[in-house]
């Protein structure tokens, strides 16, 4: 008699000798069974394993006797599935209600004068109903506020009493400052950032005895030992000990959860290890699956650990490849578990985008044209592969020339010393450009700032190149006597690294100090999780590249939920050949490309569902390959037409 039973925390199968075929043994091996003294056993005692064994025997017309505990496991699983499905349907009903249906709810620990918007109340109620939920609202919709509201409500109901947030390094200051804004309390008394010293001294498990809210960045939970040879799981193991303590019930939040979308990455594995020890969980991201449906698996495995919501990753991912039906089925299954506020729902004040013409100087134009000709010649004379490889580097040189040719040389510092560069070879002109003149853009910026830098409260100036940041900062401080703060890759990240000057201090100064009126930043260094919308409403773009994320995310730093009812202004500097010259420059090509990419991204941000999009609103990737190819073709077509017309004229 074939019998399936439980015992010793295992599932045990007694198999008749007549059924010991190679196919049967292969099936049992694949199911994780191992034979000892004629008994096949596996540590998996779940309903799915029992049901798969039962169906296999049934399919082969073999009798199988399920001893009493096995039917009970199946029954308990069926009951749990029904309860879970009922819960999911109740959550779906909340999700499908109109925003106008939601009246303000009193959030525990929020200051009395603070209220959530109706569209923010829905994700909070949805999260309270599920306990484990996903908020996929667009950037700038107030996900930190909604998360705190959900946590405080769950805490008041007795489900949790501590909060652990995994987030990017830049997000830590946001969680602290928003806590101060929401509660009126000093975050230093309640919130702690985990440090390497906490790890080395073994303090992590004891932190909840002194702090309510613990912050850790993704780099730490995904850390490896030096040289990347051995995984360093000390942070993760210490966090598990902290989460497992009986007197602490943690709400675990993965902020910007797309960072754990790879199930095989160190941080993806660490997140799954932490998840089962939490009492409740929440994932937050505006781009839950920026490339493919497979990116959803690890995020929802984190959200619902050990519940086999989407099956194994291998089967889930394999079933989605070139299979729209399975892709849509996966989205339908996950639909009750997430809410998504679209960009249209935010109702933000209108924006003004102004383009400021900046005629290039004669020398600048010569350098600019030389690089343009080199790009065109590459495309004409080299094989496609080599030309394509050189394209991005050469176009970046081209953008530098249109912005400030001194970026191409060794001297990147601003200088008043004017010299005559007539008759100097081109390479020497580039090397000594800064000694000779200001570029057209920097001259136009100097004139433009003269009229507004003291009149407007706060201005942020975006520059992609470090040499330009330095030059613009020196220009403003020297010519206008205004305090400037700078953020780029050379600035340390926080007070622990450098208390005198760091990214977080510069942001605090810009937000809080009345005499700090200008912030100059590189978009790639001021990406996710930064909000400047309460104090700044004018952004100036000295240069832009083809990277759409830099453009889109930088704009959202000052155009977000909670901003005053004022018009946001973006001033974009555009290189031109001359005041009356209508010929296009690389800035015009970039404008065309960014407009197209932003339109496609806005379609994505206004979609309430989960549709894959090849673009990302984070800096993990430079660009989508399809976009690079489109941009390449546009540039080469433009240059071929340009030089053909020049020769004809």
CSV table of C-alpha atoms in Angstrom, one decimal, residues 431-644:
chain,number,residue,atom,x,y,z
A,431,UNK,CA,43.2,73.5,-23.5
A,432,UNK,CA,43.3,77.2,-22.9
A,433,UNK,CA,39.7,78.0,-23.7
A,434,UNK,CA,38.8,79.1,-20.1
A,435,UNK,CA,41.6,81.7,-20.2
A,436,UNK,CA,40.2,83.3,-23.3
A,437,UNK,CA,36.4,83.7,-22.9
A,438,UNK,CA,33.2,82.6,-21.4
A,439,UNK,CA,31.1,80.3,-23.5
A,440,UNK,CA,27.8,81.5,-24.9
A,441,UNK,CA,25.8,79.6,-22.3
A,442,UNK,CA,27.8,80.8,-19.3
A,443,UNK,CA,27.6,84.4,-20.6
A,444,UNK,CA,23.9,84.1,-21.0
A,445,UNK,CA,23.5,82.5,-17.6
A,446,UNK,CA,25.5,85.4,-16.0
A,447,UNK,CA,23.2,88.0,-17.5
A,448,UNK,CA,20.1,86.0,-16.7
A,449,UNK,CA,21.1,85.5,-13.0
A,450,UNK,CA,21.9,89.2,-12.6
A,451,UNK,CA,18.2,89.9,-12.9
A,452,UNK,CA,16.8,87.2,-10.7
A,453,UNK,CA,19.3,85.7,-8.2
A,454,UNK,CA,18.6,88.2,-5.5
A,455,UNK,CA,14.9,88.8,-6.4
A,456,UNK,CA,13.8,85.1,-6.2
A,457,UNK,CA,13.8,83.2,-2.9
A,458,UNK,CA,15.4,79.9,-3.9
A,459,UNK,CA,16.8,78.7,-7.2
A,460,UNK,CA,18.3,75.3,-8.2
A,461,UNK,CA,20.7,75.1,-11.1
A,462,UNK,CA,21.3,71.8,-12.8
A,463,UNK,CA,24.6,71.0,-14.5
A,464,UNK,CA,25.7,67.5,-15.7
A,465,UNK,CA,29.4,68.3,-15.7
A,466,UNK,CA,31.4,68.9,-12.6
A,467,UNK,CA,33.6,71.6,-14.3
A,468,UNK,CA,30.4,73.6,-15.0
A,469,UNK,CA,29.2,73.3,-11.4
A,470,UNK,CA,32.5,74.6,-10.1
A,471,UNK,CA,32.5,77.5,-12.6
A,472,UNK,CA,28.9,78.5,-12.0
A,473,UNK,CA,29.3,78.4,-8.2
A,474,UNK,CA,32.4,80.7,-8.4
A,475,UNK,CA,30.6,83.0,-10.8
A,476,UNK,CA,27.6,83.5,-8.5
A,477,UNK,CA,29.6,83.9,-5.3
A,478,UNK,CA,32.0,86.4,-6.9
A,479,UNK,CA,29.6,88.4,-9.0
A,480,UNK,CA,26.4,88.4,-6.9
A,481,UNK,CA,27.7,87.8,-3.3
A,482,UNK,CA,25.1,85.0,-2.8
A,483,UNK,CA,25.7,81.9,-0.8
A,484,UNK,CA,25.7,78.8,-2.9
A,485,UNK,CA,25.5,75.1,-1.9
A,486,UNK,CA,26.8,72.4,-4.3
A,487,UNK,CA,25.9,68.7,-4.7
A,488,UNK,CA,27.8,66.3,-7.0
A,489,UNK,CA,29.8,63.1,-6.7
A,490,UNK,CA,32.7,64.9,-5.0
A,491,UNK,CA,30.5,65.9,-2.0
A,492,UNK,CA,30.4,63.5,1.0
A,493,UNK,CA,27.1,61.9,1.8
A,494,UNK,CA,26.3,62.8,5.4
A,495,UNK,CA,27.5,64.2,8.7
A,496,UNK,CA,29.2,61.0,9.8
A,497,UNK,CA,31.6,61.1,6.9
A,498,UNK,CA,32.3,64.8,6.8
A,499,UNK,CA,30.5,67.1,9.3
A,500,UNK,CA,31.8,70.3,7.7
A,501,UNK,CA,30.4,69.8,4.2
A,502,UNK,CA,28.2,67.0,2.9
A,503,UNK,CA,25.2,66.3,0.8
A,504,UNK,CA,22.6,66.3,3.6
A,505,UNK,CA,24.0,69.4,5.2
A,506,UNK,CA,24.0,71.3,1.9
A,507,UNK,CA,20.3,70.3,1.4
A,508,UNK,CA,19.4,71.4,5.0
A,509,UNK,CA,21.1,74.7,4.4
A,510,UNK,CA,19.3,75.3,1.1
A,511,UNK,CA,16.0,74.4,2.7
A,512,UNK,CA,16.3,76.2,6.0
A,513,UNK,CA,18.8,79.0,5.8
A,514,UNK,CA,17.4,82.3,4.5
A,515,UNK,CA,20.8,83.5,3.1
A,516,UNK,CA,21.4,80.3,1.1
A,517,UNK,CA,19.5,81.1,-2.1
A,518,UNK,CA,21.2,78.9,-4.7
A,519,UNK,CA,21.7,75.1,-5.0
A,520,UNK,CA,23.8,73.8,-7.8
A,521,UNK,CA,23.5,70.1,-8.4
A,522,UNK,CA,24.3,67.2,-10.7
A,523,UNK,CA,21.0,65.3,-11.5
A,524,UNK,CA,22.7,61.9,-11.0
A,525,UNK,CA,23.8,62.9,-7.5
A,526,UNK,CA,20.4,64.2,-6.5
A,527,UNK,CA,18.1,61.5,-7.8
A,528,UNK,CA,15.5,59.6,-5.7
A,529,UNK,CA,13.9,60.6,-2.4
A,530,UNK,CA,14.7,64.3,-2.4
A,531,UNK,CA,12.0,66.9,-2.0
A,532,UNK,CA,12.6,70.7,-2.4
A,533,UNK,CA,9.1,71.7,-3.4
A,534,UNK,CA,8.3,73.6,-0.3
A,535,UNK,CA,11.1,76.2,-0.7
A,536,UNK,CA,12.1,76.2,-4.4
A,537,UNK,CA,9.9,76.8,-7.5
A,538,UNK,CA,12.5,77.7,-10.1
A,539,UNK,CA,15.0,75.4,-11.8
A,540,UNK,CA,17.6,76.4,-14.3
A,541,UNK,CA,19.1,73.8,-16.7
A,542,UNK,CA,22.6,74.8,-17.9
A,543,UNK,CA,22.8,71.6,-20.0
A,544,UNK,CA,20.9,68.4,-20.5
A,545,UNK,CA,21.9,65.0,-21.9
A,546,UNK,CA,19.9,62.3,-23.6
A,547,UNK,CA,19.3,60.6,-20.3
A,548,UNK,CA,15.6,61.1,-19.7
A,549,UNK,CA,15.6,60.1,-16.1
A,550,UNK,CA,17.9,63.1,-15.3
A,551,UNK,CA,15.4,65.4,-16.8
A,552,UNK,CA,12.2,63.9,-15.4
A,553,UNK,CA,13.4,63.3,-11.9
A,554,UNK,CA,15.1,66.6,-11.5
A,555,UNK,CA,11.9,68.4,-12.4
A,556,UNK,CA,10.0,66.4,-9.8
A,557,UNK,CA,12.3,67.6,-7.0
A,558,UNK,CA,10.3,70.9,-7.0
A,559,UNK,CA,6.9,69.8,-8.4
A,560,UNK,CA,5.3,67.5,-5.9
A,561,UNK,CA,2.3,66.9,-3.6
A,562,UNK,CA,2.3,69.4,-0.7
A,563,UNK,CA,3.9,72.3,-2.7
A,564,UNK,CA,2.4,75.8,-2.4
A,565,UNK,CA,-0.1,77.0,-5.0
A,566,UNK,CA,2.5,78.7,-7.2
A,567,UNK,CA,3.6,78.1,-10.7
A,568,UNK,CA,6.8,76.1,-11.0
A,569,UNK,CA,9.2,77.4,-13.6
A,570,UNK,CA,11.9,75.6,-15.6
A,571,UNK,CA,14.4,77.7,-17.5
A,572,UNK,CA,16.4,75.7,-20.1
A,573,UNK,CA,19.5,77.1,-21.7
A,574,UNK,CA,19.7,76.3,-25.4
A,575,UNK,CA,22.9,76.8,-27.4
A,576,UNK,CA,22.4,78.6,-30.8
A,577,UNK,CA,24.6,79.5,-33.6
A,578,UNK,CA,23.7,83.2,-33.4
A,579,UNK,CA,20.8,85.5,-32.4
A,580,UNK,CA,19.1,85.3,-35.8
A,581,UNK,CA,20.4,81.9,-36.9
A,582,UNK,CA,17.7,79.3,-37.2
A,583,UNK,CA,19.9,76.2,-37.6
A,584,UNK,CA,19.5,73.5,-35.0
A,585,UNK,CA,22.1,72.5,-32.5
A,586,UNK,CA,22.6,69.4,-30.3
A,587,UNK,CA,20.4,71.0,-27.7
A,588,UNK,CA,17.5,71.0,-30.1
A,589,UNK,CA,18.0,67.3,-30.8
A,590,UNK,CA,18.1,66.6,-27.1
A,591,UNK,CA,14.9,68.6,-26.6
A,592,UNK,CA,13.2,66.5,-29.3
A,593,UNK,CA,14.4,63.2,-27.7
A,594,UNK,CA,13.5,64.2,-24.2
A,595,UNK,CA,10.0,65.4,-25.2
A,596,UNK,CA,9.4,62.0,-26.8
A,597,UNK,CA,10.7,60.0,-23.8
A,598,UNK,CA,8.8,62.1,-21.3
A,599,UNK,CA,5.6,61.7,-23.2
A,600,UNK,CA,6.0,57.9,-23.1
A,601,UNK,CA,6.9,58.0,-19.4
A,602,UNK,CA,3.9,60.2,-18.6
A,603,UNK,CA,1.7,57.6,-20.4
A,604,UNK,CA,3.2,55.1,-18.0
A,605,UNK,CA,2.7,57.4,-14.9
A,606,UNK,CA,-0.9,58.0,-15.8
A,607,UNK,CA,-1.6,54.2,-16.2
A,608,UNK,CA,-3.2,52.9,-13.0
A,609,UNK,CA,-2.2,49.3,-13.8
A,610,UNK,CA,1.1,47.4,-14.0
A,611,UNK,CA,2.4,47.7,-17.5
A,612,UNK,CA,6.0,47.2,-18.2
A,613,UNK,CA,8.0,50.2,-19.4
A,614,UNK,CA,11.5,50.1,-20.8
A,615,UNK,CA,12.5,53.3,-19.0
A,616,UNK,CA,13.5,53.6,-15.4
A,617,UNK,CA,12.9,56.4,-12.9
A,618,UNK,CA,16.1,55.6,-11.1
A,619,UNK,CA,19.8,55.6,-12.0
A,620,UNK,CA,20.5,51.9,-12.1
A,621,UNK,CA,20.8,52.1,-15.8
A,622,UNK,CA,21.9,54.9,-18.1
A,623,UNK,CA,19.3,54.4,-20.8
A,624,UNK,CA,17.2,51.9,-22.7
A,625,UNK,CA,19.0,50.3,-25.6
A,626,UNK,CA,16.1,51.1,-28.0
A,627,UNK,CA,16.3,54.8,-27.0
A,628,UNK,CA,20.0,54.9,-27.6
A,629,UNK,CA,19.5,53.4,-31.1
A,630,UNK,CA,16.8,55.9,-31.9
A,631,UNK,CA,18.9,58.8,-30.7
A,632,UNK,CA,21.9,57.5,-32.7
A,633,UNK,CA,19.9,57.4,-35.9
A,634,UNK,CA,18.5,60.9,-35.4
A,635,UNK,CA,21.9,62.4,-34.7
A,636,UNK,CA,23.5,60.7,-37.8
A,637,UNK,CA,20.6,61.7,-40.0
A,638,UNK,CA,20.8,65.3,-38.7
A,639,UNK,CA,24.5,65.6,-39.2
A,640,UNK,CA,24.5,64.1,-42.7
A,641,UNK,CA,21.8,66.5,-43.7
A,642,UNK,CA,23.6,69.4,-42.0
A,643,UNK,CA,27.0,68.9,-43.7
A,644,UNK,CA,25.4,68.1,-47.0
